[in-house]
CSV table of C-alpha atoms and ligand atoms in Angstrom, one decimal:
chain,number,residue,atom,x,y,z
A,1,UNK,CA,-7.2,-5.7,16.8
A,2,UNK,CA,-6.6,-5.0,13.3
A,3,UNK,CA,-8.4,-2.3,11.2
A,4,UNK,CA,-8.9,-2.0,7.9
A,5,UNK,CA,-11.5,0.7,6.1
A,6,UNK,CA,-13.9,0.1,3.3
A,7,UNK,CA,-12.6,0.9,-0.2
A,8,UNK,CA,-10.8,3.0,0.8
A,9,UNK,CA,-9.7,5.6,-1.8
A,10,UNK,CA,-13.4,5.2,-3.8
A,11,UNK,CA,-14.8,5.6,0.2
A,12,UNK,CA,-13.2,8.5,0.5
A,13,UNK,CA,-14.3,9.7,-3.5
A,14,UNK,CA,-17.7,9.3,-2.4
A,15,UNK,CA,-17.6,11.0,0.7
A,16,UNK,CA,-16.4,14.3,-0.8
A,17,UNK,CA,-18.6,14.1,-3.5
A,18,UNK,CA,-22.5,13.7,-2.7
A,19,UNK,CA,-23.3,13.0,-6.4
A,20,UNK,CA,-20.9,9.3,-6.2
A,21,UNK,CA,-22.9,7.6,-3.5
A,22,UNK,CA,-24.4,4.8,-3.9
A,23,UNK,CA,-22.5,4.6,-7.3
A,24,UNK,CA,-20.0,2.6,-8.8
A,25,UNK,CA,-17.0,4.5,-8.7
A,26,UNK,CA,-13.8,3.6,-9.6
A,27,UNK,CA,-10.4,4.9,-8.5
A,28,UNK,CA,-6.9,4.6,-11.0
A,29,UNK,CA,-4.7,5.3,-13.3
A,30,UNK,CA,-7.2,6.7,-16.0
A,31,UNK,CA,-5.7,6.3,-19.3
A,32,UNK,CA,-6.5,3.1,-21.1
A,33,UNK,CA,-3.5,1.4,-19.9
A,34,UNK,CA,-3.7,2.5,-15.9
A,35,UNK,CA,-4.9,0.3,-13.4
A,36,UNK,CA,-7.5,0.0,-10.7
A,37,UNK,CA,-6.5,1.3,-7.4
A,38,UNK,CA,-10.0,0.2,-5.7
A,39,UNK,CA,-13.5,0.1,-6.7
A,40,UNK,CA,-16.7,0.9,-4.5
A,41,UNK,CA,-18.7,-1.8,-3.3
A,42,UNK,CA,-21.2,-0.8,-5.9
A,43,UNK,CA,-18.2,-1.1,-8.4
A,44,UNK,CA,-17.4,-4.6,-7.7
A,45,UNK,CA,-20.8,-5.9,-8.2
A,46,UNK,CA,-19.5,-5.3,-12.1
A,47,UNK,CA,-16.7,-7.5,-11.3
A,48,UNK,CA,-14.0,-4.8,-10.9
A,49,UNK,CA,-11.1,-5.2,-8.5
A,50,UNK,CA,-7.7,-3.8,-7.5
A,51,UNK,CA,-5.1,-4.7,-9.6
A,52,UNK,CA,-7.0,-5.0,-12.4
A,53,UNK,CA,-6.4,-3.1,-15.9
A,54,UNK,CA,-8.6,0.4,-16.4
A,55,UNK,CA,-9.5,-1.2,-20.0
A,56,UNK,CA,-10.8,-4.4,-18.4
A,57,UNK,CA,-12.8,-2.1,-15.6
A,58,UNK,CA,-14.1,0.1,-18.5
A,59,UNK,CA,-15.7,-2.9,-20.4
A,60,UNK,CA,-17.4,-4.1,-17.4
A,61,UNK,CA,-18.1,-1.1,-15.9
A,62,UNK,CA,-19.8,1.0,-18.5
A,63,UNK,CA,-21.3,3.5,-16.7
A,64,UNK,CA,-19.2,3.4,-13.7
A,65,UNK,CA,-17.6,7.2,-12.1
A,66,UNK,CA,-13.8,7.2,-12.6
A,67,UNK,CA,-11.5,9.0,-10.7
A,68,UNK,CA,-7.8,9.7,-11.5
A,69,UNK,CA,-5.6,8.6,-7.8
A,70,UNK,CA,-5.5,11.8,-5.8
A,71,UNK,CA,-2.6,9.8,-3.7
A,72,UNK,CA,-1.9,13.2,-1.8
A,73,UNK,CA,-5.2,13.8,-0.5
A,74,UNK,CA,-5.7,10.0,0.5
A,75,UNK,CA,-2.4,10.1,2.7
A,76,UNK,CA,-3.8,13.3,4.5
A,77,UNK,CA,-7.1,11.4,5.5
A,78,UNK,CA,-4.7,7.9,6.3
A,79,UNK,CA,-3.2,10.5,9.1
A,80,UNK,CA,-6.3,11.9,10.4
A,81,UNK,CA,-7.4,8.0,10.7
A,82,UNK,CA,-4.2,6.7,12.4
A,83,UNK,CA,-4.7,10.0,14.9
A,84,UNK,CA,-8.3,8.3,15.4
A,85,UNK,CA,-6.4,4.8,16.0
A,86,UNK,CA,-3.6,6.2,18.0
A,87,UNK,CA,-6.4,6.6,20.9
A,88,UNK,CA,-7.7,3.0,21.0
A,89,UNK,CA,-4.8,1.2,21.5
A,90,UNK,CA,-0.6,2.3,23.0
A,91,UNK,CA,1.0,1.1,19.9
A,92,UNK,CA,-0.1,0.4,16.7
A,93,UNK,CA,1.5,-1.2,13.4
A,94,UNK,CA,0.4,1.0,10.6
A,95,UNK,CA,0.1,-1.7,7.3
A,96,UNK,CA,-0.6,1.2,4.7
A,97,UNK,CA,-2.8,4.1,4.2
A,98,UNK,CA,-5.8,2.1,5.6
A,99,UNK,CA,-4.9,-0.7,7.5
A,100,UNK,CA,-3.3,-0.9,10.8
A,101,UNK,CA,-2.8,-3.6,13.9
A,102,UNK,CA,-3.6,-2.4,17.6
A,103,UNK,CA,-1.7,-3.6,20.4
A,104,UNK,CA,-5.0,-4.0,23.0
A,105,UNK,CA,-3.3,-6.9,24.9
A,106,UNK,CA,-3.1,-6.1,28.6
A,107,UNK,CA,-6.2,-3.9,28.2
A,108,UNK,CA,-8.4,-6.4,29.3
A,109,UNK,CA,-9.1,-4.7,32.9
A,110,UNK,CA,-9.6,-1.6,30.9
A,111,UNK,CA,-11.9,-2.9,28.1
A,112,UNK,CA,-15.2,-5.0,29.6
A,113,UNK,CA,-16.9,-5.7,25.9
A,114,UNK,CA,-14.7,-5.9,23.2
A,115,UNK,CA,-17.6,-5.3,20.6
A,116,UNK,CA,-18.5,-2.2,22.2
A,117,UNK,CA,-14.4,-0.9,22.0
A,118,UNK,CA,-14.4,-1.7,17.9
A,119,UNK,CA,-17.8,0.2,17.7
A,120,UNK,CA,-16.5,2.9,19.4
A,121,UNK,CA,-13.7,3.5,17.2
A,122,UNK,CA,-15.9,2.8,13.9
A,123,UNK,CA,-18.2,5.2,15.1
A,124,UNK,CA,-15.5,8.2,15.5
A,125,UNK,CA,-13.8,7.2,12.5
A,126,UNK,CA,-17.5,7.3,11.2
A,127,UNK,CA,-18.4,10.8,13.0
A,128,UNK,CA,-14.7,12.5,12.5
A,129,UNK,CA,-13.8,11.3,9.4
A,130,UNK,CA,-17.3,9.9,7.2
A,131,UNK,CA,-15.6,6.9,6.5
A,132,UNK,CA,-16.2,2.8,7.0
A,133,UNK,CA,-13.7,1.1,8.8
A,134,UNK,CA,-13.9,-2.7,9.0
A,135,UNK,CA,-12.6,-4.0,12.6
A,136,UNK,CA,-10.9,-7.7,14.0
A,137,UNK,CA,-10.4,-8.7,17.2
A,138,UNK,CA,-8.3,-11.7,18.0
A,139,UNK,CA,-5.9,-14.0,19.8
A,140,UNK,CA,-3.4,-13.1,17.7
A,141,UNK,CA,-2.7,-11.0,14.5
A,142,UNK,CA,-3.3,-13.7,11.1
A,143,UNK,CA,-7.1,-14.2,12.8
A,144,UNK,CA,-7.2,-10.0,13.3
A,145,UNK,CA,-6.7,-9.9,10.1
A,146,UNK,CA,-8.9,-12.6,8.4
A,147,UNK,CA,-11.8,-11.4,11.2
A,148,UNK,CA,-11.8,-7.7,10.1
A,149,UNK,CA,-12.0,-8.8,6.2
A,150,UNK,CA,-14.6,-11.6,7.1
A,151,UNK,CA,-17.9,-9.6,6.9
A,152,UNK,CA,-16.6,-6.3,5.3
A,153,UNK,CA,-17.6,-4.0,4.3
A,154,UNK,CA,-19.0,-2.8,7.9
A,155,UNK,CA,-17.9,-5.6,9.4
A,156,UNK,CA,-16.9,-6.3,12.9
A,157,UNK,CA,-15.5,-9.6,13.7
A,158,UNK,CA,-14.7,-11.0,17.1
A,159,UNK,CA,-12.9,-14.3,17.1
A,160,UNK,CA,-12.4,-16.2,20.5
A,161,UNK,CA,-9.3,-18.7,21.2
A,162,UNK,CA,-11.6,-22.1,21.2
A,163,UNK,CA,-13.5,-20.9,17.8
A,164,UNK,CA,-10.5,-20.4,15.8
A,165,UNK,CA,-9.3,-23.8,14.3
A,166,UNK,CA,-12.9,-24.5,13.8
A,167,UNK,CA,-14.3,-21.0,11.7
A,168,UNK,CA,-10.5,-20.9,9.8
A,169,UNK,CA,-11.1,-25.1,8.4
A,170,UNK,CA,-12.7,-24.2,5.0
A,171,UNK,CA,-11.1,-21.2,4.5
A,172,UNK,CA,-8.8,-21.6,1.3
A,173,UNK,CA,-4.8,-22.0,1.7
A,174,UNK,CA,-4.6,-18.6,0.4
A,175,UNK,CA,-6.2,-17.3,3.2
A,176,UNK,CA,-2.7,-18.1,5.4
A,177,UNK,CA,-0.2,-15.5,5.9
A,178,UNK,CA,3.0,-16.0,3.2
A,179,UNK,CA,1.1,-18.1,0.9
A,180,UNK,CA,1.3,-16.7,-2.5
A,181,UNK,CA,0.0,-17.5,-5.9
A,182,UNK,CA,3.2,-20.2,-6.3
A,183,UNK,CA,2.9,-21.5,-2.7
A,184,UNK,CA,-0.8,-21.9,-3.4
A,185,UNK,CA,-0.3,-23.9,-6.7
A,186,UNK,CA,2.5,-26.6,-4.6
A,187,UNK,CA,-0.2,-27.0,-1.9
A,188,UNK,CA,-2.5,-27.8,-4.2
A,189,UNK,CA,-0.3,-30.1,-6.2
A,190,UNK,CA,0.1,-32.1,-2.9
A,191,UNK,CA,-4.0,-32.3,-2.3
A,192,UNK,CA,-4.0,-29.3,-0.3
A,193,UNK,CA,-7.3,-27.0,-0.6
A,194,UNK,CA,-8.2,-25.7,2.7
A,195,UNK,CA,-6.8,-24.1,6.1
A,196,UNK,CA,-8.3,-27.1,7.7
A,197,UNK,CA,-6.6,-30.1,5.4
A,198,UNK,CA,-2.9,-28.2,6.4
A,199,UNK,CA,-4.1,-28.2,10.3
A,200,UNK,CA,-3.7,-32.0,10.4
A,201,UNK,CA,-1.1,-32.3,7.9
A,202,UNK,CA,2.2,-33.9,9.2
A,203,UNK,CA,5.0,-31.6,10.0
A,204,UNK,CA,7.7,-33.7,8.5
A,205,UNK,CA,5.9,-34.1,5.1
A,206,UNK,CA,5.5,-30.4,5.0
A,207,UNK,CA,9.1,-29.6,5.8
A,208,UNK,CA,9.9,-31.9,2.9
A,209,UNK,CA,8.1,-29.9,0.7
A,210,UNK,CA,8.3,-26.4,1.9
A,211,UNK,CA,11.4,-26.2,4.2
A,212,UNK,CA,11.1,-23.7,6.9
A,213,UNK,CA,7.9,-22.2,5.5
A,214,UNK,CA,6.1,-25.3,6.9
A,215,UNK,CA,6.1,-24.6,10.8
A,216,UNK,CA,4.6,-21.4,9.9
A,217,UNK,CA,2.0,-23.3,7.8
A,218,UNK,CA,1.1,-25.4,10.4
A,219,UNK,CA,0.9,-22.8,13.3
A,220,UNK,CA,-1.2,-20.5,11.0
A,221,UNK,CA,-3.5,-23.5,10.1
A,222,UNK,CA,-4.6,-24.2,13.6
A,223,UNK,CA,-4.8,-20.8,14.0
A,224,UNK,CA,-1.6,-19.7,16.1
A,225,UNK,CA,0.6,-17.0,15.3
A,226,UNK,CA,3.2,-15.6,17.8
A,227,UNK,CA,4.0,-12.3,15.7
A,228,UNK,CA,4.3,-8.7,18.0
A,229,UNK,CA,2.8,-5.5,16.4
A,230,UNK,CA,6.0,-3.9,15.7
A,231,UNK,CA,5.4,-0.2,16.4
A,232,UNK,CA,8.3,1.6,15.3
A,233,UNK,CA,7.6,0.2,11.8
A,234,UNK,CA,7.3,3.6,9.9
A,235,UNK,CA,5.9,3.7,6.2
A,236,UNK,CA,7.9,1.3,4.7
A,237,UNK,CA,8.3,2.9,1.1
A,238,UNK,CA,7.0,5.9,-1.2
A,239,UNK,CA,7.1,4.8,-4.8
A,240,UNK,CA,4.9,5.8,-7.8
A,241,UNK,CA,5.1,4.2,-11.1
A,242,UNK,CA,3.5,5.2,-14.6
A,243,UNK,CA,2.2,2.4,-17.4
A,244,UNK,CA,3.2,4.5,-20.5
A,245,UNK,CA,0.6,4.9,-23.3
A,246,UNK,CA,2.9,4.1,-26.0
A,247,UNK,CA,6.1,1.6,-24.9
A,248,UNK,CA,9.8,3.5,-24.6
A,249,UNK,CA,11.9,3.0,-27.1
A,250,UNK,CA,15.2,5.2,-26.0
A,251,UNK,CA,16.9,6.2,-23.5
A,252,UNK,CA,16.0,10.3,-23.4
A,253,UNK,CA,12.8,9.5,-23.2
A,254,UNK,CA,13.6,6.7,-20.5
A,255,UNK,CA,15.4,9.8,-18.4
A,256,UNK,CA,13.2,11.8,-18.8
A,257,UNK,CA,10.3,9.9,-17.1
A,258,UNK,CA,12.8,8.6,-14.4
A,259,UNK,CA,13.1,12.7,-14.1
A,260,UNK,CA,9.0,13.0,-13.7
A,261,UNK,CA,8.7,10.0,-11.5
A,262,UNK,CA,12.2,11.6,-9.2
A,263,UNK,CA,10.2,14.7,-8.9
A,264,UNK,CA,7.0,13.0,-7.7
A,265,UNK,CA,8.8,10.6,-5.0
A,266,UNK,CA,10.9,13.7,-4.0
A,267,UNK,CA,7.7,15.6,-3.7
A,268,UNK,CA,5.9,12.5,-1.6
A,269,UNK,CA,8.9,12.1,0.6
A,270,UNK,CA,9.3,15.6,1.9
A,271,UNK,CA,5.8,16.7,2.4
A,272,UNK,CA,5.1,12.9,4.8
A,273,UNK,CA,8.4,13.9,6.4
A,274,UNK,CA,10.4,11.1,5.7
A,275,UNK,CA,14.2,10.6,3.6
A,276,UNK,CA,15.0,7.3,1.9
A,277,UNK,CA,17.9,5.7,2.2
A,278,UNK,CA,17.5,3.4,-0.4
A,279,UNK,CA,16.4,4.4,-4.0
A,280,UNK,CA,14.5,1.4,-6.2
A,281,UNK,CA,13.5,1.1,-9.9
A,282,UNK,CA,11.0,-1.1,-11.4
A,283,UNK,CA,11.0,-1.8,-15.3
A,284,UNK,CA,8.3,-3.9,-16.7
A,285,UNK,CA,9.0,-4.7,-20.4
A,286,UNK,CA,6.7,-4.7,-23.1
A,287,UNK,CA,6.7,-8.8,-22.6
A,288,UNK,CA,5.6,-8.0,-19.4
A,289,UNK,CA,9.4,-9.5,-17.5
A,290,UNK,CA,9.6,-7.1,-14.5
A,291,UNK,CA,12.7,-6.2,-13.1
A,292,UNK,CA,13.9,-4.1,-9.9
A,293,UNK,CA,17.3,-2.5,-8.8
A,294,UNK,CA,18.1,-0.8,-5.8
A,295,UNK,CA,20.8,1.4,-4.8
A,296,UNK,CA,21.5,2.2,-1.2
A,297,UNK,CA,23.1,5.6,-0.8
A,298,UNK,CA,25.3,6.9,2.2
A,299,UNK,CA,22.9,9.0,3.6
A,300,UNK,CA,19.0,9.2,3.4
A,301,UNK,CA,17.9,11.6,0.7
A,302,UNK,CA,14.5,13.5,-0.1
A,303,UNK,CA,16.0,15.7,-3.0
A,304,UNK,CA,14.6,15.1,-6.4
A,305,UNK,CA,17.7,15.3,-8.2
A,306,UNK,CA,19.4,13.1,-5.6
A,307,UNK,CA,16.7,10.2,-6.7
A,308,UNK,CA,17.1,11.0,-10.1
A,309,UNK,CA,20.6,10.5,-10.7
A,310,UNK,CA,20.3,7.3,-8.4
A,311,UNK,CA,18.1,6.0,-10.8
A,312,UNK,CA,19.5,7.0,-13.7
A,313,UNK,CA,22.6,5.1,-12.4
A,314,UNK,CA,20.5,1.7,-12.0
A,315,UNK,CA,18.8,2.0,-15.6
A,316,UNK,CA,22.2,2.4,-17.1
A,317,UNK,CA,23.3,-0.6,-14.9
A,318,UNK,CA,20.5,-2.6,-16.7
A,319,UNK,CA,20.3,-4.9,-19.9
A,320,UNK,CA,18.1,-3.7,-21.6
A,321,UNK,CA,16.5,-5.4,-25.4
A,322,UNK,CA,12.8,-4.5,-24.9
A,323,UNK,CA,10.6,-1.7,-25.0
A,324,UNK,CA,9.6,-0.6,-22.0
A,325,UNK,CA,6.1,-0.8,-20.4
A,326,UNK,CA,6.3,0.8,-17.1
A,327,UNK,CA,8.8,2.4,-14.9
A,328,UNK,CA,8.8,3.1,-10.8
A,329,UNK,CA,11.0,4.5,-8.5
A,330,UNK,CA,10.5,3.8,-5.2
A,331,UNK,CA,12.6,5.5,-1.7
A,332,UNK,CA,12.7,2.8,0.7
A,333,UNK,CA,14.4,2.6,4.1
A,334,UNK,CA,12.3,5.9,5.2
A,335,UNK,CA,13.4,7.6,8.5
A,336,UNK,CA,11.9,10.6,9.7
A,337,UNK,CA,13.4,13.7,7.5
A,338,UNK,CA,15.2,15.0,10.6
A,339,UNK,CA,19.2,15.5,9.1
A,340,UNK,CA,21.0,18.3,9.7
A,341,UNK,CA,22.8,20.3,7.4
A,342,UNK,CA,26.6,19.4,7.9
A,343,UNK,CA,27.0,20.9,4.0
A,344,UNK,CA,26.2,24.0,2.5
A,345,UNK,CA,25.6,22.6,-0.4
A,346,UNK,CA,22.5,20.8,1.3
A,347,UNK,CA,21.4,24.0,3.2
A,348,UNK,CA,21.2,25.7,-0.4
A,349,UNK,CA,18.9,22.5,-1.8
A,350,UNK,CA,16.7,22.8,1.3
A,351,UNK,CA,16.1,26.0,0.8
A,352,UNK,CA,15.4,25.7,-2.5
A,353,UNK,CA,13.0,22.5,-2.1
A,354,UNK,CA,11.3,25.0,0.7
A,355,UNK,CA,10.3,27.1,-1.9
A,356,UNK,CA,9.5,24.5,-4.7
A,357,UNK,CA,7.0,22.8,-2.0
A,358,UNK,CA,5.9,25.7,-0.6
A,359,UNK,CA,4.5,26.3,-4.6
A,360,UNK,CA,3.2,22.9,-4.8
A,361,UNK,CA,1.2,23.1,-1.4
A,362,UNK,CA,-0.3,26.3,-2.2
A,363,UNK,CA,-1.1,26.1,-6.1
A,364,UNK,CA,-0.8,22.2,-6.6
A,365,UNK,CA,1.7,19.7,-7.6
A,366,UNK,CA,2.2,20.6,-10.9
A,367,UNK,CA,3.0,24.7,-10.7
A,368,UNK,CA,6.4,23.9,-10.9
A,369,UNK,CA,9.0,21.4,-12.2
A,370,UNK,CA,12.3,21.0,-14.3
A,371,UNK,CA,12.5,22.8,-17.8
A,372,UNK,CA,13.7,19.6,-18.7
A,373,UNK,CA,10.1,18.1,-18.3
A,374,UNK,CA,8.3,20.9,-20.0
A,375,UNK,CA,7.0,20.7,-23.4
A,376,UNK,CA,5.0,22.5,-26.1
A,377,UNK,CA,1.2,20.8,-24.4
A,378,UNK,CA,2.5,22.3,-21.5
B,1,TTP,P1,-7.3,-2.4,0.5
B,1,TTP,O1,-7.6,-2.2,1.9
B,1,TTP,O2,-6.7,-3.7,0.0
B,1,TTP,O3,-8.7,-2.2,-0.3
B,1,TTP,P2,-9.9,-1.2,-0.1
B,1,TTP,O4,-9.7,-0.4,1.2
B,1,TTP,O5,-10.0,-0.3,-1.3
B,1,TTP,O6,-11.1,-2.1,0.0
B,1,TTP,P3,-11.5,-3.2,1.1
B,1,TTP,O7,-10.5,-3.0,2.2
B,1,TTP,O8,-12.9,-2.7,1.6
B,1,TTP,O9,-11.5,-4.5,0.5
B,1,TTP,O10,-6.4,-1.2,0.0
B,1,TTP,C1,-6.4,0.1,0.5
B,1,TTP,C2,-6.2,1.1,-0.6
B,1,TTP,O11,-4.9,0.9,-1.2
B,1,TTP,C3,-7.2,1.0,-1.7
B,1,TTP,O12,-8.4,1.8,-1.5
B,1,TTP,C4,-6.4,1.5,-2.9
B,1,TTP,C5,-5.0,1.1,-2.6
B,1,TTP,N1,-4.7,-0.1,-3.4
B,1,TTP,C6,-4.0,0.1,-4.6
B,1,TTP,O13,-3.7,1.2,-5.0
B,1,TTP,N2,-3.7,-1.0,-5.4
B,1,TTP,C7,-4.0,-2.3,-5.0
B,1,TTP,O14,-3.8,-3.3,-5.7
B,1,TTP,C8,-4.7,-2.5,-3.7
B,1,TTP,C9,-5.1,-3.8,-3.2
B,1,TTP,C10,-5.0,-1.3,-3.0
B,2,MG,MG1,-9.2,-1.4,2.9
């Protein structure tokens, strides 16, 4: 089973305030060079998407609602959802804040009518929460996840073993698992348009082209896929990234955000419980070029200054000719924030980070921060 809920961020936008439903609102970074996070059903009808710029969503969307990403509040409603899941099926594979595989193999005896189980669960997550969730149920976990996105939004898909090859036939190559923008553009060099045309495509030809991505082509075309739900995946990363308004010139100013962006990770990290042990930065250049470095560290870390310093290390480590466009750190490698304090030193930053996100939780994120960051606006 695999679960996915309806636009999600604007969903939950709307559901908190009465005077955005029905509405096109629009969730992102709101200055003129953000980005969309997700747009409401009534949003796309404008043509606006994830991904795409907040200046592009603004000239199509006039007189849509924006809404600046309240990623804190999203992730608190992601748990109460997953808490929802967590009683439908004995392990789960959370995807990200919205989306998650079920394990319901070997509930057969349990379960009569599978429509009636996803129902169930839409309607608590419906009741409990006020949100849409969109539900699959499948043979295996590609068609999960192409059944709950086939009739969203409120859409509940069920696809049996003998129907798969045949609904999946004219579904475009994109639709497969692994198949990118670049993969997409080879296939279609080589005649290749839909699920159906790679289905009865020879596996030698394929492994010609496409090396050992072309078993999994052909198993994923006639709709097979042997994949577990890997429960002990945790979160995989925490990251946040800004698109400056005005492109960096030097490096102050550059350690200075990397600071900001530290402080926000560190923030993120600690209050989902979780320590990285691998510290990433992303630099997109005023061309556009985008580049990532990532640093793994000894021991897992969820101390701002920790992250900072790692990152500084990796911008210094970098290149660099251009203005830059956008920077992101990201902590990956999470494991649950459960270390214990072998150094004093760390028992002295614990504390202190107690008290710093003890602030925050009480009188919001930005009560408190480095003097470094502070200027005169502030
Ligand atoms: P999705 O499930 O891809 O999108 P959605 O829930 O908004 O809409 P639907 O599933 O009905 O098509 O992503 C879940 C959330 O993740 C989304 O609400 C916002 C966030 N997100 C981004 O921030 N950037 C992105 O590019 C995407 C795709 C999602
Ligand atoms: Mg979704």
């Amino acid at each position: 089973m695999h679960v996915d809920m309806d636009a999600f961020f604007a969903a939950i936008e709307q559901r908190d305030h009465a005077e955005y439903r029905n509405k096109p609102v629009i969730v992102g970074g709101l200055s003129n060079r953000g980005v969309v996070s997700t747009a409401s059903y009534e949003a796309r009808q404008f043509g606006v998407f994830s991904a795409m710029s907040m200046a592009e969503a603004r000239k199509r969307c006039p007189d849509g609602i924006f809404v600046s990403t309240n990623h804190h509040h999203y992730s608190d409603v992601s748990r109460q959802i997953f808490n929802i899941f967590a009683d439908f099926a004995p392990s789960i594979e959370p995807l990200s804040l919205d989306e998650a595989f079920m394990d319901v193999s070997g509930m057969e005896k349990l379960v009569q009518d599978w429509r009636e189980y996803a129902l169930k669960l839409k309607k608590r997550v419906e009741n409990e929460i006020g949100l849409v969730a969109s539900v699959g149920i499948a043979p295996n976990k590609f068609l999960a996840k192409l059944a709950s996105d086939l009739e969203k939004p409120n859409g509940l898909v069920i696809i049996q073993k003998e129907n798969a090859k045949n609904l999946i036939k004219d579904l475009p190559i994109r639709s497969l698992w692994g198949v990118g923008k670049k993969t997409a553009v080879q296939l279609q060099a080589l005649g290749f348009y839909t699920v159906g045309q790679i289905a009865t495509a020879e596996l030698g030809f394929l492994v010609q082209h496409f090396g050992n991505l072309a078993y999994r082509l052909l198993e994923l075309a006639n709709g097979r896929d042997d994949r577990e739900v890997e429960t002990d995946r945790l979160t995989q990363s925490i990251g946040n990234e800004i698109t400056f308004d005005q492109d960096l010139l030097n490096r102050t100013q550059v350690e200075k955000e990397l600071l900001a962006l530290a402080e926000k990770v560190g923030w993120r990290l600690r209050t989902e419980g979780y320590a990285a042990r691998t510290i990433t930065i992303k630099i997109r250049f005023a061309s556009f070029a985008t580049i990532t470095r990532s640093q793994t560290l000894l021991e897992a870390t969820n101390f701002d200054e920790d992250i900072y310093r790692t990152a500084v290390k990796l911008y210094k480590k970098c290149a660099i000719t251009e203005k830059i466009r956008l920077l992101g750190i990201t902590g990956n490698q999470l494991s649950l924030n459960e270390q214990f304090n072998l150094f004093e030193e760390d028992a002295k930053k614990k504390s202190l980070y107690g008290t710093l996100d003890q602030l925050k939780g009480r009188f919001g994120e930005k009560i408190i921060t480095k003097a470094k960051l502070l200027n005169s606006k502030d």
